Coordinates of C-alpha atoms in Angstrom, one line a residue:
M247 CA -0.7 0.1 -0.1
P248 CA 1.6 3.4 -1.0
A249 CA 3.0 5.4 1.5
F250 CA 1.2 8.5 1.0
D251 CA -2.2 9.8 -0.8
L252 CA -0.2 12.4 -3.1
I253 CA 3.2 13.5 -3.8
I254 CA 4.0 17.4 -5.5
R255 CA 7.4 17.0 -6.5
N256 CA 10.5 19.2 -7.1
G257 CA 8.5 22.2 -7.2
T258 CA 9.2 25.7 -6.0
I259 CA 7.3 25.6 -2.3
V260 CA 6.3 29.6 -1.2
D261 CA 5.0 27.8 2.4
G262 CA 2.9 30.7 3.3
T263 CA 5.4 31.6 6.1
G264 CA 7.6 35.1 4.5
D265 CA 10.5 33.2 4.4
K266 CA 12.1 32.2 1.1
S267 CA 11.4 30.0 -1.6
F268 CA 12.7 26.0 -1.9
T269 CA 12.7 23.2 -4.6
G270 CA 11.1 20.5 -2.5
D271 CA 8.5 17.5 -1.9
I272 CA 5.7 18.2 -0.3
A273 CA 3.5 14.3 0.2
I274 CA 0.1 14.0 1.3
R275 CA -2.0 12.1 3.9
D276 CA -5.3 11.7 5.2
G277 CA -6.0 15.6 3.7
L278 CA -3.0 16.6 5.5
I279 CA 0.4 17.9 4.9
A280 CA 2.6 14.7 5.6
Q281 CA 5.8 16.4 5.1
V282 CA 7.5 18.6 3.2
G283 CA 11.3 18.3 2.1
T284 CA 12.7 15.6 0.8
V285 CA 9.9 12.3 0.3
T286 CA 11.4 8.7 -0.4
G287 CA 8.5 7.2 -0.4
D288 CA 5.5 6.7 -2.7
A289 CA 2.3 7.1 -3.2
A290 CA -1.3 6.3 -5.1
E291 CA -0.6 9.7 -7.1
E292 CA 2.2 12.0 -8.3
I293 CA 2.5 15.5 -9.7
D294 CA 5.4 16.7 -11.3
A295 CA 5.8 21.1 -10.3
S296 CA 9.5 21.4 -11.9
G297 CA 9.2 24.3 -13.6
H298 CA 6.1 25.9 -10.7
L299 CA 5.2 27.2 -8.0
V300 CA 3.4 25.7 -4.9
T301 CA 1.5 27.5 -2.7
P302 CA -1.1 26.9 0.3
G303 CA -4.6 27.4 -1.2
F304 CA -5.8 31.3 -1.4
V305 CA -7.9 32.3 1.4
D306 CA -10.5 35.2 0.8
I307 CA -12.2 37.0 3.7
H308 CA -14.2 38.8 2.3
T309 CA -16.9 37.5 -0.1
H310 CA -21.0 37.0 -0.5
Y311 CA -21.2 33.5 -1.2
D312 CA -24.1 33.7 1.3
G313 CA -27.3 32.3 -1.3
Q314 CA -24.6 30.1 -3.9
A315 CA -22.9 28.3 -1.4
T316 CA -26.6 26.8 -0.2
W317 CA -26.7 25.5 -4.1
D318 CA -23.6 25.5 -5.7
Q319 CA -20.4 23.3 -5.2
E320 CA -18.2 24.8 -7.8
M321 CA -17.9 28.0 -5.8
A322 CA -17.3 29.7 -8.9
P323 CA -15.4 32.6 -9.9
S324 CA -13.2 32.0 -6.4
S325 CA -12.5 29.1 -7.1
W326 CA -11.2 28.9 -10.3
H327 CA -8.0 31.4 -9.0
G328 CA -7.4 29.5 -6.3
V329 CA -8.4 29.6 -3.6
T330 CA -9.6 27.0 -0.8
T331 CA -11.6 28.8 1.7
V332 CA -14.1 31.8 1.5
V333 CA -15.7 33.7 4.5
M334 CA -19.2 35.2 3.6
G335 CA -21.4 37.0 5.2
N336 CA -19.4 40.1 4.9
C337 CA -21.3 44.1 5.2
G338 CA -23.9 42.8 7.5
V339 CA -26.2 41.1 4.7
G340 CA -27.2 37.7 5.0
F341 CA -30.0 35.4 4.9
A342 CA -30.3 34.1 8.9
P343 CA -32.0 34.3 11.3
A344 CA -34.6 34.5 9.7
R345 CA -38.5 34.7 9.5
R346 CA -40.7 33.0 7.0
D347 CA -42.0 36.3 5.9
Q348 CA -39.0 38.3 5.7
H349 CA -37.1 35.9 2.6
E350 CA -37.8 38.2 0.2
W351 CA -37.2 41.3 2.3
L352 CA -33.8 40.1 2.8
I353 CA -33.4 39.2 -0.4
G354 CA -34.1 42.4 -1.6
L355 CA -31.2 43.5 0.6
M356 CA -28.8 41.3 -0.6
E357 CA -29.5 42.5 -4.3
G358 CA -29.3 46.4 -3.5
V359 CA -26.2 46.1 -1.2
E360 CA -24.3 43.4 -3.6
D361 CA -25.7 43.5 -6.6
I362 CA -27.4 39.6 -7.1
P363 CA -29.9 39.1 -8.8
G364 CA -32.9 38.5 -6.4
T365 CA -34.6 36.3 -9.2
A366 CA -31.4 33.7 -8.1
L367 CA -31.3 33.6 -4.9
A368 CA -35.4 33.2 -4.8
E369 CA -34.8 30.3 -6.9
G370 CA -31.7 29.2 -5.7
M371 CA -32.5 29.0 -2.0
T372 CA -34.7 26.7 -0.5
W373 CA -34.6 28.2 3.1
K374 CA -34.4 25.7 5.6
W375 CA -33.4 27.5 8.4
E376 CA -34.7 30.4 10.6
S377 CA -32.4 30.8 13.0
F378 CA -28.9 30.8 12.6
P379 CA -27.4 27.7 13.5
E380 CA -30.3 26.2 11.2
Y381 CA -28.5 27.7 8.6
L382 CA -25.0 26.2 9.3
D383 CA -26.5 23.5 9.7
A384 CA -28.2 24.0 6.0
L385 CA -25.0 25.2 5.0
E386 CA -23.0 21.6 5.9
E387 CA -25.4 19.5 4.1
L388 CA -23.5 20.8 0.5
P389 CA -20.1 19.3 -0.3
R390 CA -18.2 21.7 -2.2
T391 CA -14.4 22.5 -4.0
V392 CA -13.7 24.9 -1.2
D393 CA -14.5 25.3 2.8
V394 CA -17.0 27.7 3.6
A395 CA -17.3 30.0 6.3
T396 CA -19.6 32.7 7.9
H397 CA -20.1 35.9 9.8
V398 CA -23.6 36.6 11.6
P399 CA -24.9 40.1 9.6
H400 CA -26.4 42.6 11.4
G401 CA -29.6 43.5 8.6
A402 CA -30.4 40.2 9.0
V403 CA -30.2 40.4 13.1
R404 CA -31.6 43.3 13.1
A405 CA -34.9 42.4 10.7
Y406 CA -34.9 39.4 13.0
V407 CA -35.8 41.4 16.3
L408 CA -37.3 44.5 15.1
G409 CA -39.7 43.4 12.5
E410 CA -41.6 46.0 11.0
R411 CA -40.2 48.8 13.1
E412 CA -37.1 48.0 11.1
R413 CA -36.6 51.2 9.1
P414 CA -33.8 53.4 8.6
G415 CA -33.7 55.6 12.1
A416 CA -35.6 53.0 13.4
V417 CA -34.1 53.0 17.6
P418 CA -33.6 50.0 19.4
T419 CA -35.4 49.5 22.9
A420 CA -32.4 47.9 25.4
D421 CA -34.6 44.5 25.3
D422 CA -33.5 45.4 21.4
I423 CA -30.4 45.5 21.6
A424 CA -30.1 42.2 24.3
R425 CA -31.7 40.0 22.3
M426 CA -29.6 40.7 19.1
A427 CA -26.5 40.6 21.3
Q428 CA -28.2 37.3 22.7
I429 CA -28.4 35.6 18.8
V430 CA -24.6 37.0 17.4
E431 CA -23.7 35.0 20.3
E432 CA -25.9 32.1 20.1
G433 CA -24.5 32.1 16.2
V434 CA -20.8 32.6 17.6
R435 CA -21.5 29.8 18.9
A436 CA -22.9 27.6 17.2
G437 CA -19.9 28.0 14.7
A438 CA -19.4 31.9 12.7
L439 CA -16.3 33.4 13.0
G440 CA -18.1 37.0 13.8
F441 CA -20.1 39.3 13.0
S442 CA -20.3 42.2 10.8
T443 CA -22.2 45.4 9.8
S444 CA -22.5 48.1 7.3
R445 CA -22.5 51.9 7.8
T446 CA -22.3 53.4 4.5
V447 CA -24.5 55.4 1.9
I448 CA -23.4 53.2 -0.6
H449 CA -25.0 50.6 0.5
R450 CA -28.5 50.4 0.0
D451 CA -31.4 47.8 -0.3
I452 CA -33.4 46.9 -3.8
D453 CA -35.9 50.0 -2.7
G454 CA -33.0 52.5 -1.9
E455 CA -32.7 52.5 1.9
V456 CA -29.7 52.5 3.7
V457 CA -29.2 48.7 5.7
P458 CA -30.0 48.6 9.2
G459 CA -26.5 49.1 10.6
T460 CA -26.3 52.5 8.8
T461 CA -27.7 54.5 11.4
A462 CA -26.7 51.8 14.5
T463 CA -25.3 53.5 17.9
A464 CA -21.8 52.6 19.1
E465 CA -23.4 51.4 22.6
E466 CA -25.6 48.6 20.1
L467 CA -22.3 48.0 18.3
I468 CA -20.3 47.9 21.7
E469 CA -23.0 45.2 23.1
I470 CA -22.9 42.9 20.1
G471 CA -19.3 43.1 21.0
R472 CA -19.3 41.9 24.5
A473 CA -21.4 38.7 23.0
M474 CA -18.4 37.5 20.5
G475 CA -16.5 38.1 23.4
R476 CA -18.7 36.1 25.9
A477 CA -18.4 33.5 23.7
G478 CA -14.3 33.6 23.1
H479 CA -14.1 34.0 19.4
G480 CA -15.3 36.2 16.7
V481 CA -13.8 38.6 14.2
F482 CA -15.8 42.4 14.3
E483 CA -16.0 43.1 10.3
M484 CA -17.2 47.1 9.3
A485 CA -17.1 48.8 6.3
S486 CA -18.0 52.9 7.3
D487 CA -18.1 56.1 5.8
M488 CA -15.7 56.9 8.2
K489 CA -17.9 60.3 9.4
R490 CA -15.8 62.2 12.0
E491 CA -19.0 62.6 14.2
W492 CA -19.4 59.1 14.6
D493 CA -15.8 58.6 16.1
E494 CA -16.0 55.0 14.5
F495 CA -11.9 54.5 15.1
G496 CA -13.0 55.6 19.4
W497 CA -15.7 52.7 19.3
M498 CA -13.7 50.2 17.3
G499 CA -10.8 50.5 19.7
K500 CA -13.0 49.9 23.1
M501 CA -14.2 46.9 21.8
S502 CA -11.7 45.5 20.7
R503 CA -9.7 46.6 24.6
E504 CA -12.8 44.9 26.6
T505 CA -13.2 41.8 24.4
G506 CA -9.8 40.9 23.2
L507 CA -11.1 40.2 20.2
P508 CA -9.7 42.0 16.6
V509 CA -12.2 44.4 14.8
T510 CA -11.5 45.0 10.8
F511 CA -13.3 47.3 8.4
A512 CA -12.3 48.3 4.7
A513 CA -9.9 51.0 4.0
L514 CA -10.7 52.5 0.5
Q515 CA -10.3 56.2 -1.0
S516 CA -13.7 56.9 -1.9
I517 CA -15.9 59.1 -2.3
A518 CA -17.8 58.1 0.2
K519 CA -15.8 58.3 3.0
E520 CA -15.3 62.1 5.4
M521 CA -11.7 60.4 6.2
P522 CA -8.8 59.9 4.2
L523 CA -7.5 56.5 3.3
D524 CA -4.5 58.2 5.4
E525 CA -6.2 59.4 8.3
Q526 CA -8.6 56.0 9.0
I527 CA -4.5 54.0 9.0
A528 CA -3.3 56.9 11.1
A529 CA -6.4 56.4 13.5
M530 CA -6.6 52.6 13.5
R531 CA -2.6 53.1 14.7
A532 CA -3.2 55.4 17.3
E533 CA -6.1 52.9 18.9
N534 CA -3.9 49.7 18.1
D535 CA -1.1 52.2 20.4
N536 CA -3.0 51.6 22.9
G537 CA -4.3 48.0 23.3
A538 CA -6.6 47.4 20.4
N539 CA -6.5 45.3 17.8
I540 CA -8.2 46.8 14.4
V541 CA -7.2 45.8 10.6
A542 CA -7.4 47.5 7.4
Q543 CA -8.6 45.1 4.8
I544 CA -7.4 46.7 1.9
A545 CA -7.8 45.7 -2.0
L546 CA -5.4 45.5 -4.7
R547 CA -6.8 47.5 -7.3
G548 CA -9.2 50.0 -8.1
N549 CA -12.1 48.8 -7.3
G550 CA -14.1 48.9 -10.5
I551 CA -17.4 48.9 -12.0
V552 CA -17.3 46.9 -15.5
M553 CA -19.4 48.4 -17.3
A554 CA -21.7 47.2 -20.7
W555 CA -24.7 47.0 -21.8
Q556 CA -26.7 43.9 -20.3
G557 CA -24.7 44.8 -17.1
T558 CA -26.0 46.4 -14.4
V559 CA -24.7 49.9 -15.0
H560 CA -23.1 51.7 -17.5
P561 CA -23.0 55.3 -18.6
F562 CA -26.4 55.4 -20.7
R563 CA -28.6 54.3 -18.2
F564 CA -30.1 57.1 -17.6
R565 CA -30.6 58.1 -21.3
P566 CA -34.7 58.6 -21.9
S567 CA -33.9 55.8 -24.8
F568 CA -32.2 53.4 -23.4
Q569 CA -34.8 53.4 -20.5
A570 CA -37.1 52.9 -23.5
I571 CA -35.4 50.1 -24.3
E572 CA -34.0 48.0 -21.5
A573 CA -37.2 45.5 -21.5
L574 CA -37.0 44.3 -24.5
P575 CA -35.0 40.9 -25.0
W576 CA -31.4 41.4 -25.4
E577 CA -31.0 39.9 -29.3
E578 CA -34.0 44.0 -29.9
Q579 CA -31.9 45.8 -27.5
R580 CA -28.7 44.9 -29.3
A581 CA -30.2 45.7 -32.7
K582 CA -31.6 49.0 -31.5
L583 CA -28.5 50.1 -29.9
L584 CA -26.3 48.9 -33.0
D585 CA -28.9 51.4 -35.2
L586 CA -27.2 54.6 -36.2
E587 CA -30.1 57.0 -36.1
F588 CA -30.9 55.4 -32.2
K589 CA -27.3 56.3 -31.9
A590 CA -27.4 59.8 -33.0
Q591 CA -30.8 60.0 -30.7
M592 CA -29.5 58.3 -27.6
L593 CA -26.8 60.4 -27.7
S594 CA -28.4 64.0 -28.2
E595 CA -30.0 63.2 -25.3
Q596 CA -29.7 64.3 -21.8
N597 CA -29.2 62.3 -18.4
D598 CA -32.4 61.6 -15.9
L599 CA -31.3 61.8 -12.7
S600 CA -35.1 63.1 -11.1
Q601 CA -34.8 59.8 -9.6
V602 CA -30.8 59.3 -8.2
N603 CA -30.8 59.5 -4.6
Q604 CA -28.9 62.9 -3.9
D605 CA -26.2 60.8 -1.4
I606 CA -25.2 58.9 -4.3
L607 CA -25.1 61.9 -7.2
P608 CA -21.7 62.1 -7.7
L609 CA -20.9 58.7 -8.4
V610 CA -23.8 58.4 -10.4
M611 CA -22.4 61.8 -11.7
V612 CA -18.9 59.7 -12.5
V613 CA -20.8 56.7 -14.3
C614 CA -22.9 58.9 -17.0
G615 CA -19.8 61.4 -17.4
G616 CA -16.3 60.7 -16.0
W617 CA -14.5 59.8 -19.5
A618 CA -11.4 60.4 -17.7
M619 CA -11.8 58.2 -15.3
Q620 CA -13.0 55.5 -17.3
Y621 CA -11.0 53.3 -19.6
Q622 CA -11.3 50.5 -22.6
M623 CA -11.2 46.8 -21.6
D624 CA -8.8 45.5 -24.3
P625 CA -7.6 42.1 -24.4
D626 CA -4.5 42.7 -22.2
F627 CA -5.9 45.3 -19.9
D628 CA -3.7 46.6 -17.4
Y629 CA -5.7 47.0 -14.7
E630 CA -3.4 50.3 -13.4
P631 CA -4.8 52.1 -16.7
Q632 CA -2.5 55.4 -17.1
P633 CA -4.2 58.8 -18.0
D634 CA -3.5 58.4 -21.9
E635 CA -5.8 55.1 -21.9
S636 CA -9.0 56.8 -20.7
I637 CA -12.0 57.2 -22.5
A638 CA -11.1 60.8 -23.4
A639 CA -7.4 60.4 -24.2
R640 CA -8.8 58.0 -27.0
A641 CA -11.5 59.6 -27.8
E642 CA -9.7 63.1 -28.4
A643 CA -7.3 60.9 -30.5
A644 CA -10.2 59.6 -32.3
G645 CA -11.3 62.8 -33.1
K646 CA -14.9 62.1 -31.2
S647 CA -16.4 63.3 -28.3
G648 CA -16.2 61.1 -24.8
E649 CA -19.9 59.5 -24.6
E650 CA -19.7 58.9 -29.0
Y651 CA -16.2 57.4 -28.0
A652 CA -17.7 55.4 -25.2
Y653 CA -21.4 54.4 -26.6
D654 CA -19.2 52.8 -29.4
L655 CA -17.2 51.0 -27.4
L656 CA -19.7 49.1 -25.7
C657 CA -21.4 48.5 -29.0
S658 CA -18.4 46.7 -30.1
D659 CA -17.9 42.8 -30.1
E660 CA -21.5 42.6 -30.9
G661 CA -22.5 44.7 -28.6
K662 CA -20.3 43.1 -25.3
G663 CA -17.1 45.8 -25.1
F664 CA -16.6 47.1 -21.7
I665 CA -15.1 49.8 -19.8
Y666 CA -13.6 49.8 -16.5
L667 CA -14.2 52.5 -14.1
P668 CA -12.4 52.3 -11.1
I669 CA -14.6 53.9 -8.5
L670 CA -12.7 53.6 -4.9
N671 CA -8.6 53.3 -4.6
Y672 CA -7.8 54.8 -7.8
A673 CA -7.8 59.0 -6.7
D674 CA -4.5 59.5 -7.6
G675 CA -4.7 57.7 -11.0
N676 CA -2.0 55.0 -9.9
L677 CA -2.0 52.4 -6.9
D678 CA 1.6 53.2 -5.6
F679 CA 0.2 54.1 -2.1
L680 CA -1.1 50.1 -1.9
E681 CA 2.7 49.6 -2.1
T682 CA 3.4 50.1 1.7
L683 CA 0.3 49.3 2.9
Q684 CA 1.3 45.6 1.8
Q685 CA 3.9 45.6 4.0
D686 CA 2.6 46.3 6.9
S687 CA 0.9 43.9 9.9
D688 CA -1.8 45.9 10.3
T689 CA -3.3 45.5 7.0
V690 CA -4.8 42.5 5.6
N691 CA -5.4 42.0 1.7
S692 CA -9.0 41.7 1.1
L693 CA -12.0 42.9 -0.7
S694 CA -12.6 40.8 -3.5
D695 CA -16.5 40.8 -3.1
G696 CA -16.6 37.1 -4.5
G697 CA -19.8 36.2 -5.7
A698 CA -21.1 40.1 -5.5
H699 CA -22.0 42.8 -7.7
C700 CA -22.7 40.1 -10.5
G701 CA -22.8 42.8 -12.8
T702 CA -20.1 45.3 -12.3
I703 CA -17.7 44.4 -10.4
C704 CA -15.2 41.1 -11.5
D705 CA -12.7 41.1 -8.5
A706 CA -12.7 37.7 -7.3
A707 CA -10.0 37.1 -9.3
S708 CA -8.1 39.3 -6.8
P709 CA -5.3 36.5 -5.5
T710 CA -4.5 36.0 -9.5
F711 CA -4.3 39.8 -9.8
M712 CA -1.9 40.3 -7.0
L713 CA 0.5 37.5 -8.0
Q714 CA 0.5 38.4 -12.0
H715 CA 0.1 42.5 -11.4
W716 CA 1.8 43.1 -7.6
V717 CA 4.2 40.5 -8.2
R718 CA 5.5 39.9 -11.9
D719 CA 4.5 42.9 -14.0
R720 CA 3.7 46.3 -12.6
A721 CA 6.1 48.5 -14.0
R722 CA 5.9 51.2 -11.0
G723 CA 7.4 48.2 -8.7
T724 CA 6.6 45.6 -7.7
I725 CA 6.3 43.4 -4.0
G726 CA 7.8 40.1 -2.9
L727 CA 6.5 37.0 -3.9
E728 CA 6.4 35.1 -1.0
N729 CA 5.4 38.9 1.3
A730 CA 1.9 38.3 -1.7
I731 CA 1.5 34.2 -0.2
K732 CA 2.0 34.9 3.0
R733 CA -0.9 37.9 3.0
Q734 CA -3.1 36.0 0.8
C735 CA -3.0 32.5 3.2
A736 CA -1.2 32.5 6.5
D737 CA -2.1 36.4 6.9
T738 CA -5.7 36.1 5.8
A739 CA -6.3 32.5 7.8
R740 CA -5.3 34.0 11.2
L741 CA -6.9 36.4 11.3
Y742 CA -10.2 34.5 11.8
G743 CA -8.5 31.7 14.1
L744 CA -8.0 29.8 11.0
E745 CA -4.7 28.2 12.3
D746 CA -4.9 25.0 9.8
R747 CA -4.5 26.3 6.7
G748 CA -2.4 28.9 4.6
I749 CA 1.0 27.2 5.4
I750 CA 2.7 24.5 4.1
A751 CA 4.1 22.9 6.9
P752 CA 3.0 19.0 8.3
G753 CA -0.4 19.1 10.0
Y754 CA -1.7 21.7 8.3
L755 CA -4.5 21.0 6.0
A756 CA -3.0 20.2 2.5
D757 CA -4.6 22.8 0.4
L758 CA -2.2 23.9 -2.3
N759 CA -1.8 25.7 -5.6
I760 CA 0.4 24.1 -8.1
I761 CA 1.0 27.5 -10.4
D762 CA 3.5 28.3 -13.4
F763 CA 4.2 31.4 -13.0
E764 CA 5.3 32.8 -16.6
R765 CA 2.1 31.1 -17.7
L766 CA -0.4 32.8 -15.1
K767 CA -2.9 35.6 -17.2
L768 CA -5.9 36.6 -16.6
G769 CA -8.4 36.0 -19.2
K770 CA -10.9 38.6 -20.7
P771 CA -14.3 39.1 -18.1
W772 CA -18.0 37.7 -19.4
L773 CA -21.2 37.7 -18.7
A774 CA -22.7 35.0 -18.2
F775 CA -26.4 34.2 -17.6
D776 CA -25.8 30.6 -15.9
L777 CA -27.0 31.5 -12.5
P778 CA -30.7 30.2 -11.0
A779 CA -33.7 31.9 -13.0
G780 CA -31.1 32.7 -16.4
G781 CA -29.2 35.0 -13.2
K782 CA -26.4 37.6 -14.7
R783 CA -23.2 37.3 -13.7
L784 CA -19.3 38.6 -14.9
L785 CA -17.2 35.6 -14.7
Q786 CA -13.0 36.0 -15.1
K787 CA -10.8 32.9 -15.6
A788 CA -7.2 32.7 -15.3
D789 CA -4.2 30.6 -17.2
G790 CA -1.2 29.2 -15.0
Y791 CA -3.3 27.2 -12.6
V792 CA -2.1 23.7 -13.2
A793 CA -3.9 22.8 -10.3
T794 CA -5.7 23.5 -7.5
I795 CA -5.8 20.9 -4.4
K796 CA -8.3 20.5 -0.8
N797 CA -8.1 18.2 2.0
G798 CA -5.4 16.2 -0.6
A799 CA -7.8 16.0 -3.1
V800 CA -7.3 18.1 -6.6
T801 CA -10.4 20.0 -7.0
F802 CA -9.1 21.7 -10.8
R803 CA -7.0 20.6 -13.7
E804 CA -5.7 23.3 -15.9
G805 CA -8.5 25.8 -15.0
A806 CA -11.4 22.4 -14.6
W807 CA -13.6 21.3 -11.8
T808 CA -12.3 17.6 -11.6
G809 CA -15.6 17.1 -9.9
A810 CA -14.5 16.8 -6.4
T811 CA -15.9 18.5 -3.9
P812 CA -13.9 17.6 -0.6
G813 CA -14.6 21.2 0.8
G814 CA -17.3 22.0 4.3
L815 CA -18.8 24.1 6.6
I816 CA -16.0 25.7 9.5
R817 CA -17.2 26.1 12.8
G818 CA -15.0 28.5 14.8
P819 CA -11.4 28.7 15.2
Q820 CA -9.2 25.9 13.7
R821 CA -6.0 24.4 15.1
V822 CA -3.3 22.1 13.9
E823 CA -4.4 18.8 13.6
L824 CA 0.0 17.1 13.9
A825 CA 0.7 14.6 11.3
E826 CA 3.2 12.0 11.7
A827 CA 6.5 12.1 9.1
A828 CA 6.3 9.1 7.6
E829 CA 9.4 6.8 8.4

């Protein structure tokens, strides 16, 4: 009988610790790494990784697969990009706890905030739960290509407790807050890895109302943090506009010091945030210097809208002529859009912004006419585009107006052209500010939004982008391979108490990637209509992933799913199992 289940031989091992890479073998037995270095035994299967990187599986801590995870085993697109663990339930949105009469409201909340088609969620989910522990039980029933973990979401908790009283500005009573804290404690004790909330005006439900956490008081949030403290573990995750009057860092610091638990927030350059990013980081560090444990989640590229005629957003979304045809089947829409008379009519019109909420009007104006901030997505598109690559610059060179150039671009490829608009993290027209942040121990790579923003954003490929752009190709300066892998594996795992993964060493989970680094390349995004009820989503694959391995089973070979589903539900913090080295 073979000594091992799988041996990976002669790979360049980047072990996730940040130490220098080395050439060696990895032996796997019973889902765990058994040996690293020179392996002399035999195995049921061997993979020659000569000339390839071997890394831990990537741990993505900011996703929104809350609905998809109840029906989808493949867990694309994150699983296509070397991700073997996802943490979902971020930004205060999710589907438990949930009374029967709240299902539609929770779907509308997720659709509005995360741009996941409500029809897909309504058809795909079975709602076999009411309480949060019951939701975890339902998640546990379905094997997947990846492990899933989740937060308890503020929106669902608040709605469950307040019922019909949950409205923007609703003030919960002391009893309400105590009940919310009790639900969160129950969820964390059942296995949730934390709690999440959102306090940004950008996050709105399908009816345009701000999400429940936006107007919560510091007292409510701290009491919920105390509930996690009683349970003994948990991360408090938040997206916020960082209004100075809210003193977000003050109460986050107090909560972290009192409970001993980490608090993490989305740290971005954003037109919605009152505090600039430098001020956010400085305020965080002031609290950490006073004993807090606050961690900034950073994105590795501009958080951008990918605009297309069939997408959720594009520059002509508010033109009367487009609104007149948007309900038509795509083939009829396309015929109109490609008609020169219709084009002339559309370009002669003004945008009708009368129904746009004033809080997001600046963003909408950039979408509708910010040609200097919008970029053509060529086949080899660089997600750090320069000013001379903008729609404005290319339109001027072509002797066209910005709007005509944009219109023609969207009509290219039979109406399937794309425009990239980095609305966040691109205020300087480059990503230079992220170089130093990727060296800091109080920041963590995050904000991929895997599974969300189905018609607008395509950032589930963030781990691939990190390696292709930041480690290998970036003309303005790269970061080290070993540090990049550590940040996407060990650091993300440790923040959430997942000490059993993210490192290649005996006793750790056999979650691994074999990567042809020179061949690694992001593909062109495309719009698929493959969610339940024909729901749309932006997808993006990559070349160069030779294999992805989860719990010792090969889940993907050269980007194709093998059908293996070794992943499950993570309940609570995880510790390393010590594997005996083969004699």
